[in-house]
Coordinates of C-alpha atoms in Angstrom, one line a residue:
M251 CA 0.0 0.0 0.0
A252 CA 1.4 3.4 -1.0
K253 CA 2.3 5.7 1.8
Q254 CA 0.0 8.7 2.4
N255 CA 1.3 12.2 1.8
V256 CA 0.2 15.1 4.0
A257 CA -2.4 16.3 1.6
E258 CA -4.1 12.9 1.6
Q259 CA -4.0 12.7 5.3
F260 CA -5.5 16.3 5.5
V261 CA -8.4 15.3 3.3
D262 CA -9.0 12.0 5.2
I263 CA -9.3 13.9 8.5
L264 CA -11.7 16.4 7.0
A265 CA -13.9 13.5 5.8
R266 CA -13.8 11.9 9.2
A267 CA -15.0 15.2 10.7
G268 CA -18.0 15.0 8.4
V269 CA -17.0 17.4 5.7
K270 CA -18.8 16.6 2.4
R271 CA -17.4 19.3 0.1
M272 CA -14.6 21.8 -0.2
Y273 CA -15.4 25.0 -2.1
G274 CA -12.6 26.8 -3.9
V275 CA -10.5 27.7 -7.0
V276 CA -7.7 25.4 -7.9
G277 CA -4.1 26.6 -8.3
D278 CA -0.4 25.9 -7.8
S279 CA 0.2 25.5 -4.1
L280 CA -3.3 24.0 -3.6
N281 CA -2.9 21.3 -6.3
P282 CA -1.7 18.5 -4.0
V283 CA -4.9 18.9 -1.8
V284 CA -7.2 19.1 -4.8
D285 CA -5.7 16.0 -6.3
A286 CA -6.1 14.2 -3.0
I287 CA -9.8 15.2 -3.0
R288 CA -10.1 13.9 -6.6
R289 CA -9.0 10.5 -5.3
N290 CA -11.2 10.5 -2.2
S291 CA -14.8 9.5 -2.7
A292 CA -16.0 11.0 0.6
I293 CA -15.4 14.6 -0.4
D294 CA -16.3 16.6 -3.5
W295 CA -14.3 19.5 -4.8
I296 CA -16.8 22.4 -5.7
H297 CA -15.2 24.6 -8.3
V298 CA -16.4 28.2 -8.0
R299 CA -15.4 31.3 -9.9
H300 CA -14.2 33.5 -6.9
E301 CA -12.8 32.4 -3.6
E302 CA -15.1 34.9 -1.7
T303 CA -18.0 32.8 -3.1
A304 CA -16.3 29.7 -1.7
A305 CA -16.2 31.1 1.8
F306 CA -19.8 32.4 1.7
A307 CA -21.0 29.0 0.4
A308 CA -19.2 27.1 3.1
G309 CA -20.6 29.4 5.7
A310 CA -24.2 28.9 4.4
E311 CA -23.7 25.1 4.3
A312 CA -22.6 25.2 7.9
Q313 CA -25.6 27.2 9.0
I314 CA -28.0 24.9 7.2
T315 CA -26.5 21.6 8.5
G316 CA -24.9 22.7 11.8
S317 CA -21.8 20.7 10.8
L318 CA -18.3 21.6 9.7
A319 CA -17.9 22.9 6.2
A320 CA -14.7 23.7 4.3
C321 CA -13.3 26.1 1.7
A322 CA -9.8 26.7 0.2
G323 CA -7.7 29.3 -1.6
S324 CA -4.3 29.0 -3.3
C325 CA -1.3 31.0 -2.1
G326 CA -1.3 34.8 -1.8
P327 CA -4.2 36.4 -3.8
G328 CA -6.2 33.1 -3.9
N329 CA -6.6 32.8 -0.1
L330 CA -6.9 36.6 0.3
H331 CA -10.2 36.4 -1.6
L332 CA -11.6 34.2 1.2
I333 CA -11.4 36.8 3.9
N334 CA -14.8 38.6 3.5
G335 CA -16.8 35.4 3.4
L336 CA -14.8 34.1 6.4
Y337 CA -15.6 37.2 8.3
D338 CA -19.3 36.6 7.6
A339 CA -19.1 32.9 8.7
H340 CA -17.2 33.8 11.8
R341 CA -19.6 36.5 12.9
S342 CA -22.5 34.1 12.1
M343 CA -20.9 31.4 14.4
A344 CA -20.8 29.0 11.4
P345 CA -18.2 26.2 11.8
V346 CA -15.9 26.6 8.8
L347 CA -12.4 25.2 8.2
A348 CA -10.5 27.3 5.6
L349 CA -7.3 26.0 4.0
A350 CA -5.0 28.9 3.0
S351 CA -2.3 27.2 0.9
H352 CA 1.1 28.9 1.0
I353 CA 4.2 29.6 -1.1
P354 CA 7.1 27.1 -0.9
S355 CA 8.3 26.8 2.7
S356 CA 11.9 27.6 1.8
E357 CA 10.8 31.0 0.4
I358 CA 8.7 32.3 3.2
G359 CA 9.9 35.6 4.4
L360 CA 11.9 36.4 1.3
G361 CA 9.4 38.4 -0.7
Y362 CA 8.6 35.5 -3.0
F363 CA 6.1 35.7 -5.8
Q364 CA 2.5 35.9 -4.3
E365 CA 3.8 35.9 -0.8
T366 CA 1.5 37.0 2.0
H367 CA 1.3 36.0 5.6
P368 CA -2.1 34.2 6.2
E369 CA -1.3 33.5 9.8
L370 CA -1.5 37.3 10.3
L371 CA -4.2 38.2 7.8
F372 CA -6.9 35.9 9.1
Q373 CA -6.3 36.5 12.8
E374 CA -9.4 38.6 13.4
C375 CA -11.9 36.4 11.6
S376 CA -11.0 33.1 13.2
H377 CA -10.8 31.3 16.5
Y378 CA -7.7 29.4 15.4
N379 CA -5.1 30.3 12.7
E380 CA -1.9 28.4 12.4
M381 CA 0.5 27.1 9.7
I382 CA 1.6 23.6 9.0
S383 CA 5.3 24.0 8.3
N384 CA 6.4 20.5 9.1
P385 CA 4.6 17.1 8.3
E386 CA 5.1 16.1 12.0
Q387 CA 2.5 18.7 13.0
M388 CA -0.1 16.6 11.2
P389 CA -2.7 15.5 12.2
R390 CA -2.7 17.2 15.6
L391 CA -2.8 20.7 14.2
L392 CA -5.7 20.0 11.9
Q393 CA -7.6 18.2 14.6
T394 CA -7.1 21.2 16.9
A395 CA -8.4 23.5 14.2
I396 CA -11.5 21.4 13.6
Q397 CA -12.3 21.3 17.3
H398 CA -12.0 25.1 17.6
A399 CA -14.3 25.7 14.6
I400 CA -17.0 23.3 16.0
G401 CA -16.5 23.8 19.7
R402 CA -16.5 27.6 19.7
G403 CA -18.7 28.1 16.6
G404 CA -16.8 30.0 13.9
V405 CA -13.8 29.8 11.6
S406 CA -10.5 28.0 11.8
V407 CA -7.8 28.7 9.3
V408 CA -5.0 26.3 8.4
S409 CA -2.2 27.6 6.1
M410 CA 0.1 25.0 4.4
P411 CA 2.8 25.4 1.8
G412 CA 2.3 23.3 -1.3
D413 CA 5.6 21.5 -0.8
V414 CA 4.7 20.4 2.7
A415 CA 1.4 19.1 1.4
S416 CA 3.3 16.8 -1.0
K417 CA 5.6 15.4 1.6
P418 CA 5.1 11.9 3.2
A419 CA 2.8 12.0 6.2
P420 CA 4.4 10.9 9.5
E421 CA 4.3 7.1 10.0
K422 CA 3.1 7.1 13.6
S423 CA 0.8 10.0 13.7
I424 CA -1.8 10.2 16.4
E425 CA -5.4 10.5 15.2
H426 CA -7.9 10.8 18.1
A427 CA -11.6 10.9 18.2
L428 CA -12.8 14.2 16.8
V429 CA -15.3 16.5 18.3
T430 CA -18.1 16.9 15.7
A431 CA -21.0 18.5 17.8
R432 CA -21.3 21.2 20.4
P433 CA -22.6 20.4 23.9
T434 CA -25.4 22.3 25.6
V435 CA -24.4 24.6 28.5
R436 CA -26.6 24.7 31.6
P437 CA -26.2 27.6 34.0
G438 CA -25.4 27.0 37.6
D439 CA -28.1 26.7 40.2
D440 CA -27.2 30.1 41.7
E441 CA -27.8 31.9 38.4
I442 CA -31.1 30.1 37.9
D443 CA -32.2 31.0 41.4
K444 CA -31.3 34.7 40.9
L445 CA -33.0 34.8 37.6
C446 CA -36.1 33.1 39.1
R447 CA -36.3 35.7 41.8
M448 CA -36.0 38.6 39.3
V449 CA -38.8 37.2 37.2
D450 CA -41.0 36.6 40.2
E451 CA -40.5 40.1 41.4
A452 CA -41.2 41.8 38.1
K453 CA -44.7 42.8 37.1
R454 CA -44.0 43.4 33.4
V455 CA -41.5 41.0 31.7
T456 CA -40.5 41.2 28.0
L457 CA -38.6 38.5 26.2
F458 CA -36.3 39.6 23.3
C459 CA -35.0 36.8 21.2
G460 CA -32.1 36.2 18.8
S461 CA -30.6 33.4 16.8
G462 CA -29.7 31.7 20.0
T463 CA -33.3 30.6 20.4
A464 CA -32.8 28.1 17.5
G465 CA -34.3 24.8 18.7
A466 CA -35.9 26.5 21.8
H467 CA -39.2 27.6 20.3
A468 CA -41.3 25.4 22.5
E469 CA -39.4 26.4 25.6
V470 CA -39.8 30.1 24.9
M471 CA -43.5 29.8 24.3
E472 CA -44.0 27.8 27.5
F473 CA -42.1 30.4 29.5
A474 CA -43.9 33.4 27.9
E475 CA -47.3 31.7 28.7
K476 CA -46.4 31.1 32.3
I477 CA -45.2 34.7 32.9
K478 CA -47.6 36.4 30.4
S479 CA -44.7 38.1 28.5
P480 CA -44.7 39.7 25.1
V481 CA -42.0 38.2 22.8
G482 CA -40.1 40.4 20.4
H483 CA -37.1 39.4 18.2
A484 CA -34.1 40.7 16.4
L485 CA -33.7 40.0 12.6
R486 CA -31.7 36.8 13.2
G487 CA -34.3 35.6 15.6
K488 CA -37.2 36.0 13.2
E489 CA -37.0 32.5 11.6
W490 CA -36.8 30.8 15.0
I491 CA -39.4 32.6 17.1
Q492 CA -42.0 34.5 15.1
Y493 CA -44.1 31.5 13.9
D494 CA -46.8 30.0 16.0
N495 CA -46.3 32.7 18.5
P496 CA -49.4 34.1 20.3
Y497 CA -47.1 36.6 22.2
D498 CA -45.4 38.1 19.1
V499 CA -44.9 41.9 19.2
G500 CA -42.6 42.1 16.2
M501 CA -39.0 43.1 15.6
S502 CA -36.8 45.8 17.0
G503 CA -33.8 47.5 15.4
L504 CA -33.2 49.4 12.2
L505 CA -35.7 47.4 10.2
G506 CA -38.1 46.9 13.1
Y507 CA -41.9 47.0 13.1
G508 CA -44.8 46.6 15.4
A509 CA -44.6 47.0 19.2
A510 CA -41.2 45.4 19.9
Y511 CA -39.6 48.7 20.8
E512 CA -42.4 49.6 23.2
A513 CA -42.4 46.2 24.8
T514 CA -38.7 46.3 25.5
N515 CA -38.8 49.8 26.8
E516 CA -42.0 49.8 28.9
C517 CA -41.3 46.6 30.8
D518 CA -39.6 46.5 34.2
L519 CA -37.6 43.4 33.4
L520 CA -36.1 42.7 29.9
V521 CA -34.8 39.2 29.3
L522 CA -32.5 39.0 26.3
L523 CA -32.4 35.4 25.0
G524 CA -29.6 34.3 22.7
T525 CA -29.2 37.7 21.0
D526 CA -26.1 39.9 20.5
F527 CA -28.4 42.7 19.3
P528 CA -26.0 45.5 18.3
Y529 CA -28.2 48.6 18.3
N530 CA -27.9 50.2 21.8
A531 CA -30.3 53.0 20.9
F532 CA -33.2 50.5 20.8
L533 CA -32.4 49.0 24.2
P534 CA -33.7 50.6 27.4
D535 CA -31.4 52.1 30.0
D536 CA -33.9 52.5 32.8
V537 CA -35.2 48.9 33.3
K538 CA -33.5 45.8 34.7
I539 CA -31.9 43.6 32.0
V540 CA -31.0 39.9 32.1
Q541 CA -29.0 38.3 29.2
V542 CA -28.8 34.6 28.5
D543 CA -26.2 33.5 26.0
V544 CA -24.1 30.5 25.3
R545 CA -21.0 32.7 24.5
P546 CA -19.9 34.5 27.7
E547 CA -18.0 37.2 25.7
H548 CA -21.4 38.4 24.4
L549 CA -22.8 39.0 27.9
G550 CA -23.1 42.7 28.7
R551 CA -21.3 44.1 25.7
R552 CA -24.4 45.9 24.4
S553 CA -26.1 47.1 27.6
K554 CA -25.6 47.2 31.3
L555 CA -26.8 44.0 32.8
D556 CA -28.4 43.3 36.2
L557 CA -27.7 39.6 35.7
A558 CA -25.5 37.7 33.2
V559 CA -26.5 34.1 32.6
W560 CA -24.0 31.9 30.7
G561 CA -26.0 29.1 29.2
D562 CA -27.9 27.6 26.2
V563 CA -31.3 29.2 25.9
R564 CA -33.2 25.9 25.7
E565 CA -31.4 24.4 28.7
T566 CA -31.7 27.6 30.7
L567 CA -35.5 27.8 30.2
R568 CA -35.9 24.1 30.9
C569 CA -34.4 24.8 34.3
L570 CA -36.1 28.1 34.9
T571 CA -39.7 27.7 33.8
P572 CA -40.7 25.0 36.4
R573 CA -39.3 27.3 39.2
V574 CA -40.9 30.6 38.4
K575 CA -44.3 31.5 39.8
P576 CA -47.1 31.7 37.2
K577 CA -48.4 35.2 36.6
S578 CA -52.1 35.8 36.0
D579 CA -52.0 39.5 35.1
R580 CA -52.1 39.9 31.3
K581 CA -52.6 43.6 31.2
F582 CA -49.1 44.4 29.9
L583 CA -49.1 41.5 27.4
D584 CA -52.5 42.4 26.1
R585 CA -51.7 46.1 25.8
M586 CA -48.6 45.3 23.8
L587 CA -50.5 42.9 21.5
K588 CA -53.0 45.6 20.8
K589 CA -50.2 48.1 20.1
H590 CA -48.6 45.7 17.8
A591 CA -51.8 45.1 15.8
N592 CA -52.5 48.8 15.6
A593 CA -49.0 49.6 14.5
L594 CA -49.2 47.1 11.6
E595 CA -52.7 48.3 10.6
G596 CA -51.3 51.6 9.5
V597 CA -48.5 50.3 7.2
V598 CA -50.2 47.6 5.0
K599 CA -51.1 50.1 2.4
A600 CA -47.6 50.3 1.0
Y601 CA -48.1 47.7 -1.7
T602 CA -51.9 47.1 -1.7
R603 CA -53.0 50.2 -3.6
K604 CA -53.0 50.0 -7.4
V605 CA -50.2 47.4 -7.5
E606 CA -51.5 46.0 -10.8
K607 CA -50.8 49.4 -12.4
H608 CA -47.7 50.6 -10.6
V609 CA -44.6 50.6 -12.8
P610 CA -41.8 50.2 -11.9
I611 CA -43.1 47.4 -9.6
H612 CA -43.4 47.8 -5.9
P613 CA -40.6 45.7 -4.3
E614 CA -42.9 45.1 -1.4
Y615 CA -45.3 43.5 -3.8
V616 CA -42.6 41.2 -5.2
A617 CA -41.6 40.1 -1.8
S618 CA -45.2 39.4 -0.8
V619 CA -45.9 37.3 -3.9
L620 CA -42.6 35.5 -3.5
D621 CA -43.6 34.6 0.1
D622 CA -46.9 33.2 -1.0
M623 CA -45.5 31.1 -3.9
A624 CA -42.3 29.7 -2.3
D625 CA -42.3 26.2 -0.8
D626 CA -43.1 25.7 2.9
D627 CA -39.5 24.5 3.5
A628 CA -37.7 26.9 1.2
V629 CA -34.3 28.4 2.0
F630 CA -34.1 32.1 1.3
T631 CA -30.7 33.8 1.0
V632 CA -31.0 37.5 1.3
D633 CA -28.7 40.3 0.0
T634 CA -27.7 43.1 2.4
G635 CA -29.5 46.4 1.9
M636 CA -33.1 46.9 0.9
N637 CA -33.6 43.1 0.5
N638 CA -33.1 42.8 4.3
V639 CA -36.1 45.1 4.7
W640 CA -38.3 43.0 2.4
A641 CA -37.1 39.7 4.0
A642 CA -37.8 41.1 7.5
R643 CA -41.2 42.3 6.6
Y644 CA -42.6 39.8 4.1
L645 CA -41.0 36.4 4.5
T646 CA -43.3 34.3 6.7
P647 CA -41.4 31.8 9.0
N648 CA -43.1 28.5 9.8
G649 CA -40.4 26.4 11.6
K650 CA -39.3 24.7 8.3
R651 CA -38.1 27.6 6.2
R652 CA -34.7 29.1 6.6
V653 CA -33.5 32.7 6.0
I654 CA -29.8 33.3 5.7
G655 CA -28.1 36.6 5.1
S656 CA -25.1 38.6 6.1
F657 CA -27.0 39.8 9.1
S658 CA -24.1 40.3 11.4
H659 CA -21.3 41.2 9.0
G660 CA -23.4 43.2 6.6
S661 CA -21.6 42.3 3.4
M662 CA -22.9 43.0 -0.1
A663 CA -23.1 40.1 -2.6
N664 CA -23.8 37.4 -0.1
A665 CA -27.1 36.0 -1.4
L666 CA -25.9 34.2 -4.6
P667 CA -22.9 32.4 -3.0
Q668 CA -24.8 31.5 0.1
A669 CA -27.5 30.0 -2.1
I670 CA -24.8 27.8 -3.7
G671 CA -23.8 26.4 -0.3
A672 CA -27.4 26.0 0.8
Q673 CA -28.4 24.1 -2.4
F674 CA -25.6 21.6 -2.2
T675 CA -26.9 20.4 1.1
D676 CA -30.1 19.2 -0.6
L677 CA -30.6 19.4 -4.4
N678 CA -34.3 18.7 -4.0
R679 CA -35.0 21.6 -1.6
Q680 CA -36.1 24.9 -3.0
V681 CA -33.4 27.6 -2.6
V682 CA -34.3 31.2 -3.5
A683 CA -31.7 34.0 -3.6
M684 CA -33.2 37.4 -3.0
S685 CA -30.6 39.4 -4.7
G686 CA -30.2 43.1 -5.3
D687 CA -28.8 44.4 -8.5
G688 CA -25.8 45.8 -6.7
G689 CA -25.0 42.7 -4.8
F690 CA -25.7 40.3 -7.7
S691 CA -23.5 42.2 -10.1
M692 CA -20.6 42.3 -7.6
L693 CA -20.2 38.4 -7.7
M694 CA -22.2 37.8 -10.9
G695 CA -19.5 35.5 -12.2
D696 CA -20.6 32.8 -9.9
F697 CA -24.0 32.6 -11.6
L698 CA -21.9 30.4 -13.9
T699 CA -21.3 28.1 -10.9
L700 CA -25.0 27.4 -10.8
V701 CA -24.9 26.4 -14.5
Q702 CA -21.7 24.4 -14.2
H703 CA -23.0 22.3 -11.3
D704 CA -26.6 22.4 -12.6
L705 CA -27.8 23.8 -9.2
P706 CA -31.6 24.5 -9.3
V707 CA -31.1 27.8 -7.4
K708 CA -33.8 30.5 -8.2
V709 CA -32.4 34.0 -8.2
V710 CA -35.1 36.6 -7.8
L711 CA -33.4 39.9 -8.7
F712 CA -34.8 43.1 -7.2
N713 CA -33.5 45.4 -9.9
N714 CA -33.9 49.1 -8.9
S715 CA -30.7 50.2 -10.7
S716 CA -29.4 51.7 -7.5
L717 CA -27.7 51.0 -4.2
G718 CA -31.0 51.7 -2.5
M719 CA -30.0 51.4 1.2
V720 CA -26.9 53.6 0.7
E721 CA -29.0 56.2 -1.0
L722 CA -31.5 56.1 1.9
E723 CA -28.6 56.5 4.4
M724 CA -27.3 59.5 2.5
L725 CA -30.8 61.2 2.5
V726 CA -31.4 60.4 6.1
A727 CA -28.1 62.1 6.9
G728 CA -29.2 65.1 5.0
L729 CA -26.8 64.4 2.1
P730 CA -27.7 64.3 -1.6
S731 CA -27.4 60.8 -3.1
Y732 CA -24.3 60.5 -5.1
G733 CA -22.6 57.5 -6.7
T734 CA -25.5 55.2 -6.0
T735 CA -26.9 54.7 -9.5
N736 CA -26.2 51.5 -11.5
K737 CA -26.4 51.3 -15.3
N738 CA -27.7 47.7 -15.6
P739 CA -28.0 45.3 -18.5
D740 CA -30.8 42.9 -19.1
F741 CA -29.8 40.3 -16.4
A742 CA -32.3 37.8 -17.8
A743 CA -30.6 37.9 -21.2
I744 CA -27.3 37.3 -19.4
A745 CA -28.7 34.3 -17.6
R746 CA -30.0 32.8 -20.9
A747 CA -26.7 33.4 -22.6
A748 CA -25.0 31.5 -19.7
G749 CA -27.3 28.5 -20.3
A750 CA -29.8 29.1 -17.5
Y751 CA -33.5 30.1 -17.5
G752 CA -34.0 33.8 -17.5
V753 CA -37.1 36.1 -17.6
R754 CA -37.4 39.8 -17.2
V755 CA -40.5 41.2 -15.4
E756 CA -41.4 44.9 -15.9
K757 CA -45.2 44.8 -15.1
P758 CA -46.9 43.5 -12.0
K759 CA -49.3 41.3 -14.0
Q760 CA -46.3 39.3 -15.3
L761 CA -44.8 38.5 -11.9
Q762 CA -46.8 35.5 -10.7
S763 CA -46.5 33.6 -14.0
A764 CA -42.7 34.4 -14.2
L765 CA -42.1 33.1 -10.7
K766 CA -44.3 30.0 -11.3
D767 CA -42.3 29.1 -14.5
A768 CA -39.0 29.7 -12.8
F769 CA -39.9 27.5 -9.9
K770 CA -41.0 24.8 -12.2
H771 CA -37.8 24.9 -14.2
K772 CA -35.5 22.1 -13.0
G773 CA -32.2 23.9 -13.3
P774 CA -30.9 27.4 -12.3
A775 CA -33.2 30.3 -13.1
L776 CA -33.1 34.1 -12.8
V777 CA -36.2 36.4 -12.6
D778 CA -35.1 39.9 -13.3
V779 CA -37.8 42.2 -11.7
V780 CA -37.5 45.9 -12.4
T781 CA -38.6 47.5 -9.2
D782 CA -39.3 51.0 -8.0
P783 CA -36.1 52.7 -6.6
N784 CA -38.4 55.1 -4.6
A785 CA -40.1 52.3 -2.7
L786 CA -39.4 53.8 0.7
S787 CA -40.8 57.3 1.3
I788 CA -38.4 59.9 2.7
P789 CA -39.8 62.2 5.4
P790 CA -40.4 65.7 4.2
K791 CA -38.3 67.2 7.0
I792 CA -34.9 66.0 8.0
S793 CA -34.7 66.2 11.8
A794 CA -31.6 66.7 13.9
D795 CA -31.8 63.1 15.1
M796 CA -31.7 61.8 11.5
V797 CA -28.4 63.6 10.8
T798 CA -26.6 61.1 13.0
G799 CA -27.7 58.3 10.6
F800 CA -30.2 55.7 11.4
A801 CA -31.3 57.1 14.7
L802 CA -34.5 55.7 16.3
S803 CA -36.8 58.5 15.1
A804 CA -35.3 58.2 11.6
S805 CA -35.8 54.5 11.2
K806 CA -39.3 54.6 12.5
I807 CA -40.3 57.2 10.0
V808 CA -38.3 56.2 7.0
L809 CA -38.8 52.5 7.2
D810 CA -42.6 52.8 7.6
G811 CA -43.5 50.3 4.9
G812 CA -45.6 47.2 4.5
V813 CA -45.6 44.1 6.6
G814 CA -47.0 41.3 4.5
R815 CA -48.9 38.6 6.4
M816 CA -47.7 39.7 9.8
L817 CA -50.9 41.8 10.2
Q818 CA -52.9 38.6 9.9
M819 CA -50.8 37.0 12.6
A820 CA -51.2 40.0 14.9
R821 CA -55.0 40.0 14.3
S822 CA -55.1 36.3 15.1
N823 CA -53.1 36.9 18.4
L824 CA -55.6 39.5 19.4
R825 CA -58.2 36.7 19.8
N826 CA -56.3 35.8 22.9
V827 CA -56.9 39.1 24.5
P828 CA -59.9 38.9 26.9
R829 CA -62.7 41.3 26.0
P830 CA -64.1 43.6 28.8

């Protein structure tokens, strides 16, 4: 039997850790690893057109599966391209192993062709970042990197010179059992007792939920029912907590709606569950705050806490709920539910009036129709910018759908590459990329990746020929918009030229049939929808608060748009309010 080289051992360990694919672009120093993948049936090499796409795709795959995903870039410029997607994966707590191949080991430090220092470059967007400079470091270094990515939730980067990858693997290397799943973390009894006392003493409790409530929907609902608490959420908490929620009061933050802001500011105890919500202006400074988070470094970095609880949300609530005293007073909850419904009543008109005649098409209308027509278990990937607004307000979660975006890092061009990673996890599941024309055109080359791999991703392009969110930011700050206009081609024609299905929609009456045909198409498809760049109204008077950017008053006025089916949910929840 031929002796393994380091590259082959590297690939074998990744396969043992559950990695199914490695996304990247082949080249020079990376060739030994790519060749090892070619000869290993357990892992596929996914050829993309840009390494940034590789990192975004790996991050999306990790978020969908909860398992380790991998990407790679060749030496110098190749692995440099990974960095933006790795930042996004790291800030999304997606377990990703990135291979940054390196120049020949004998030339490091001598200004060689394409030389960079990946062990320095990736330091800020990784939990672990080390170089394999000697075969004897294998497999311990790679195993350590894998355990950092999985155990801490985020990115590990391993750099390796091509010549080291080609060397024989050590004969008596130690391969131990790998950590492939994270444990749950239960708070200590003292913290549970303190939290229990605070909940019992409070008359008005509000729960505010983030992505850390994934898998804890039942526990949050049971707790809210017992203490009669309204439940709000951040954008990343929407998919996990909004559905089947009779206590829902909407979303807070820059894209917020409903009564979430009032509920978090008018309570006397605010419980933050699994959220690293970054917008301090929306959090109260005159009520008691408790934060529960599985990552202790998140505790207290956004607001002053009266109690910090280090623990998994589900396990914390399983310990807490049986101990708290049930509350019978629903006055605060019912008042917030009524406020929520009333707030939504006033904004539904944004896309319901004369939509069949409005040209360019209301983007709100596009998002609403898309929400109705998409599968119950669809995965939506959402570009940063105005598409975040439409996703937040029109996509209806149900416990089976997923919504993935660059919600913490805020990068442009994320939707298409994330759709690639999401689709590879299940070729039979509907994946819809909600792309903006700015983001799509930035990494448009990887639409060819859909064609090359025959991925049935459906790209719904909100084409307003502008960087809409940037333009809005300028206007809110009292600045004239400048440099925000895009001169766009017919994107549908480009899709057809690439060998995919493409259709352009310019009138509202064309939309439903276009989406229906695209969804029926077995391969990749692009629906280029020409939308109204003036979808969000600008207030007639720019206030002093608005000059600072997205201040609270600005966002409440400027982002006063439609809310899709959320009004129906709010009306339904009002049935729980006792009538006098």
